[in-house]
């Protein structure tokens, strides 16, 4: 599951997304501002990834991330959307989100129904949950990049 450009650490502000209704599907995705996207190595293709995430100076959680094409830029620029595998009491727009992207799950896909999409995302989450239990991937959760002043 390794590929060029990974692992990749990213840190930046959570901004308003495209209003695609991720939250309505029960899968909110925290969108990174474009500066973060600009630092993403070109070798990191669109698709679904997994890794570790930290909101401000909180605990480090597992995450799945969709790297796709940004409709604001007529799909010429990428977008990075992180679903943190944790239930938050409140939204965290404006917070600093730090992520370590450590592996890739699958390419971008089209779905013929919302149910199919949700089933695939549930599968992505299960893959991430399991992969991140591996001792060598657990190590990233203690990375110095996640410290409170990183
Ligand atoms: P938007 O289109 O603005 O990105 P979403 O429906 O994707 O809207 O919701 C994303 C927002 O939900 C995040 O910016 C964050 O503030 C909030 N949120 C709450 N819980 C989570 C979570 N577990 N993972 C990601 N974002 C979450
Ligand atoms: Mg979103």
Short mmCIF file of N, CA and C in Angstrom, two decimals, residues 28 30 53-56 58-63 82-92 95 97:
data_model
loop_
_atom_site.label_atom_id
_atom_site.label_comp_id
_atom_site.label_asym_id
_atom_site.label_seq_id
_atom_site.Cartn_x
_atom_site.Cartn_y
_atom_site.Cartn_z
N UNK A 28 -18.68 13.62 8.04
CA UNK A 28 -18.16 14.97 7.80
C UNK A 28 -16.69 14.92 7.40
N UNK A 30 -13.33 17.35 7.05
CA UNK A 30 -12.69 18.65 7.30
C UNK A 30 -11.80 18.99 6.11
N UNK A 53 -4.56 11.94 12.64
CA UNK A 53 -4.99 13.34 12.59
C UNK A 53 -5.09 13.92 13.99
N UNK A 54 -4.78 15.21 14.10
CA UNK A 54 -4.89 15.93 15.37
C UNK A 54 -5.55 17.29 15.13
N UNK A 55 -6.57 17.60 15.91
CA UNK A 55 -7.24 18.90 15.82
C UNK A 55 -6.67 19.78 16.93
N UNK A 56 -6.13 20.93 16.55
CA UNK A 56 -5.42 21.81 17.49
C UNK A 56 -4.46 20.97 18.34
N UNK A 58 -5.33 18.65 20.53
CA UNK A 58 -6.06 17.52 21.09
C UNK A 58 -5.36 16.18 20.86
N UNK A 59 -6.05 15.10 21.22
CA UNK A 59 -5.47 13.77 21.02
C UNK A 59 -5.34 13.42 19.54
N UNK A 60 -4.44 12.50 19.24
CA UNK A 60 -4.24 12.05 17.86
C UNK A 60 -5.20 10.89 17.58
N UNK A 61 -5.99 11.03 16.51
CA UNK A 61 -6.98 10.02 16.13
C UNK A 61 -6.62 9.42 14.78
N UNK A 62 -7.23 8.27 14.49
CA UNK A 62 -7.14 7.70 13.15
C UNK A 62 -7.96 8.57 12.19
N UNK A 63 -7.60 8.52 10.91
CA UNK A 63 -8.40 9.27 9.91
C UNK A 63 -8.40 8.56 8.57
N UNK A 82 -10.51 15.40 5.18
CA UNK A 82 -10.20 14.42 6.22
C UNK A 82 -11.44 14.09 7.05
N UNK A 83 -11.75 12.80 7.14
CA UNK A 83 -12.77 12.36 8.09
C UNK A 83 -12.02 11.75 9.28
N UNK A 84 -12.13 12.42 10.44
CA UNK A 84 -11.44 11.94 11.64
C UNK A 84 -12.31 10.87 12.29
N UNK A 85 -11.68 9.75 12.66
CA UNK A 85 -12.44 8.64 13.23
C UNK A 85 -12.64 8.86 14.74
N UNK A 86 -13.41 9.89 15.01
CA UNK A 86 -13.70 10.28 16.39
C UNK A 86 -14.98 11.11 16.37
N UNK A 87 -15.78 11.00 17.41
CA UNK A 87 -16.98 11.83 17.49
C UNK A 87 -16.71 13.10 18.26
N UNK A 88 -16.78 14.22 17.55
CA UNK A 88 -16.54 15.51 18.18
C UNK A 88 -17.87 16.10 18.65
N UNK A 89 -17.82 16.85 19.75
CA UNK A 89 -19.03 17.49 20.28
C UNK A 89 -19.42 18.69 19.42
N UNK A 90 -18.41 19.31 18.80
CA UNK A 90 -18.66 20.53 18.02
C UNK A 90 -17.85 20.55 16.74
N UNK A 91 -18.28 21.38 15.80
CA UNK A 91 -17.49 21.60 14.58
C UNK A 91 -16.18 22.29 14.95
N UNK A 92 -15.20 22.18 14.08
CA UNK A 92 -13.91 22.80 14.38
C UNK A 92 -13.37 23.59 13.17
N UNK A 95 -9.90 25.67 13.07
CA UNK A 95 -8.88 25.00 13.88
C UNK A 95 -7.69 24.62 12.99
N UNK A 97 -5.52 21.68 11.73
CA UNK A 97 -5.58 20.22 11.57
C UNK A 97 -4.20 19.75 11.11
#
